[in-house]
């Protein structure tokens, strides 16, 4: 297996794990009927053979902003839900 064929799936899994770890502010996504009720519990993973991450200088609040541009995104998006039960699947990227 070439390094490129190994690296891309690993990058997708690591990206998904990083995205899954985002948040944690105690907000919930159900029940109240407010804006949070429309959030999906799914974690979506886009795969692409290449991309570019550009960051901007920190503003006065100390936050660093950035833009991730993916090139040649796959037509299928991988998704999973790990709580309350494990679900996995794919859906069209809608590009």
mmCIF file with all atom_site columns, C-alpha atoms in Angstrom, residues 17-61:
data_model
loop_
_atom_site.group_PDB
_atom_site.id
_atom_site.type_symbol
_atom_site.label_atom_id
_atom_site.label_alt_id
_atom_site.label_comp_id
_atom_site.label_asym_id
_atom_site.label_entity_id
_atom_site.label_seq_id
_atom_site.pdbx_PDB_ins_code
_atom_site.Cartn_x
_atom_site.Cartn_y
_atom_site.Cartn_z
_atom_site.occupancy
_atom_site.B_iso_or_equiv
_atom_site.pdbx_formal_charge
_atom_site.auth_seq_id
_atom_site.auth_comp_id
_atom_site.auth_asym_id
_atom_site.auth_atom_id
_atom_site.pdbx_PDB_model_num
ATOM 1  C CA . UNK A 1 17 ? -12.163 12.523 15.670 1.00 0.00 ? 17 UNK A CA 1
ATOM 2  C CA . UNK A 1 18 ? -11.108 16.156 16.025 1.00 0.00 ? 18 UNK A CA 1
ATOM 3  C CA . UNK A 1 19 ? -14.517 17.369 14.905 1.00 0.00 ? 19 UNK A CA 1
ATOM 4  C CA . UNK A 1 20 ? -16.246 14.950 17.263 1.00 0.00 ? 20 UNK A CA 1
ATOM 5  C CA . UNK A 1 21 ? -14.221 16.390 20.135 1.00 0.00 ? 21 UNK A CA 1
ATOM 6  C CA . UNK A 1 22 ? -15.273 19.953 19.371 1.00 0.00 ? 22 UNK A CA 1
ATOM 7  C CA . UNK A 1 23 ? -17.805 21.626 21.599 1.00 0.00 ? 23 UNK A CA 1
ATOM 8  C CA . UNK A 1 24 ? -18.488 20.155 24.993 1.00 0.00 ? 24 UNK A CA 1
ATOM 9  C CA . UNK A 1 25 ? -20.093 23.313 26.338 1.00 0.00 ? 25 UNK A CA 1
ATOM 10 C CA . UNK A 1 26 ? -22.988 21.389 27.833 1.00 0.00 ? 26 UNK A CA 1
ATOM 11 C CA . UNK A 1 27 ? -25.485 22.450 25.156 1.00 0.00 ? 27 UNK A CA 1
ATOM 12 C CA . UNK A 1 28 ? -28.057 19.874 24.139 1.00 0.00 ? 28 UNK A CA 1
ATOM 13 C CA . UNK A 1 29 ? -29.731 19.307 20.810 1.00 0.00 ? 29 UNK A CA 1
ATOM 14 C CA . UNK A 1 30 ? -33.180 18.222 21.701 1.00 0.00 ? 30 UNK A CA 1
ATOM 15 C CA . UNK A 1 31 ? -36.474 18.825 23.306 1.00 0.00 ? 31 UNK A CA 1
ATOM 16 C CA . UNK A 1 32 ? -36.766 22.556 23.873 1.00 0.00 ? 32 UNK A CA 1
ATOM 17 C CA . UNK A 1 33 ? -37.944 23.508 20.386 1.00 0.00 ? 33 UNK A CA 1
ATOM 18 C CA . UNK A 1 34 ? -35.388 26.315 20.259 1.00 0.00 ? 34 UNK A CA 1
ATOM 19 C CA . UNK A 1 35 ? -32.619 26.733 17.700 1.00 0.00 ? 35 UNK A CA 1
ATOM 20 C CA . UNK A 1 36 ? -30.574 23.878 19.192 1.00 0.00 ? 36 UNK A CA 1
ATOM 21 C CA . UNK A 1 37 ? -33.405 21.412 18.479 1.00 0.00 ? 37 UNK A CA 1
ATOM 22 C CA . UNK A 1 38 ? -32.584 21.488 14.745 1.00 0.00 ? 38 UNK A CA 1
ATOM 23 C CA . UNK A 1 39 ? -28.973 20.284 15.165 1.00 0.00 ? 39 UNK A CA 1
ATOM 24 C CA . UNK A 1 40 ? -28.149 16.815 13.888 1.00 0.00 ? 40 UNK A CA 1
ATOM 25 C CA . UNK A 1 41 ? -26.323 14.390 16.202 1.00 0.00 ? 41 UNK A CA 1
ATOM 26 C CA . UNK A 1 42 ? -24.356 13.133 13.186 1.00 0.00 ? 42 UNK A CA 1
ATOM 27 C CA . UNK A 1 43 ? -20.667 13.773 12.648 1.00 0.00 ? 43 UNK A CA 1
ATOM 28 C CA . UNK A 1 44 ? -19.945 14.228 8.941  1.00 0.00 ? 44 UNK A CA 1
ATOM 29 C CA . UNK A 1 45 ? -16.582 13.506 7.317  1.00 0.00 ? 45 UNK A CA 1
ATOM 30 C CA . UNK A 1 46 ? -15.586 14.862 3.920  1.00 0.00 ? 46 UNK A CA 1
ATOM 31 C CA . UNK A 1 47 ? -12.727 13.172 2.087  1.00 0.00 ? 47 UNK A CA 1
ATOM 32 C CA . UNK A 1 48 ? -10.579 14.889 -0.498 1.00 0.00 ? 48 UNK A CA 1
ATOM 33 C CA . UNK A 1 49 ? -7.171  14.115 -1.995 1.00 0.00 ? 49 UNK A CA 1
ATOM 34 C CA . UNK A 1 50 ? -5.866  17.606 -1.262 1.00 0.00 ? 50 UNK A CA 1
ATOM 35 C CA . UNK A 1 51 ? -6.668  20.858 0.449  1.00 0.00 ? 51 UNK A CA 1
ATOM 36 C CA . UNK A 1 52 ? -5.272  24.009 1.934  1.00 0.00 ? 52 UNK A CA 1
ATOM 37 C CA . UNK A 1 53 ? -5.607  25.541 5.389  1.00 0.00 ? 53 UNK A CA 1
ATOM 38 C CA . UNK A 1 54 ? -5.001  29.256 5.629  1.00 0.00 ? 54 UNK A CA 1
ATOM 39 C CA . UNK A 1 55 ? -5.082  31.102 8.917  1.00 0.00 ? 55 UNK A CA 1
ATOM 40 C CA . UNK A 1 56 ? -5.487  34.757 9.713  1.00 0.00 ? 56 UNK A CA 1
ATOM 41 C CA . UNK A 1 57 ? -3.750  36.664 12.455 1.00 0.00 ? 57 UNK A CA 1
ATOM 42 C CA . UNK A 1 58 ? -5.394  36.668 15.857 1.00 0.00 ? 58 UNK A CA 1
ATOM 43 C CA . UNK A 1 59 ? -7.826  39.480 16.447 1.00 0.00 ? 59 UNK A CA 1
ATOM 44 C CA . UNK A 1 60 ? -8.095  41.432 19.685 1.00 0.00 ? 60 UNK A CA 1
ATOM 45 C CA . UNK A 1 61 ? -9.908  38.557 21.426 1.00 0.00 ? 61 UNK A CA 1
#
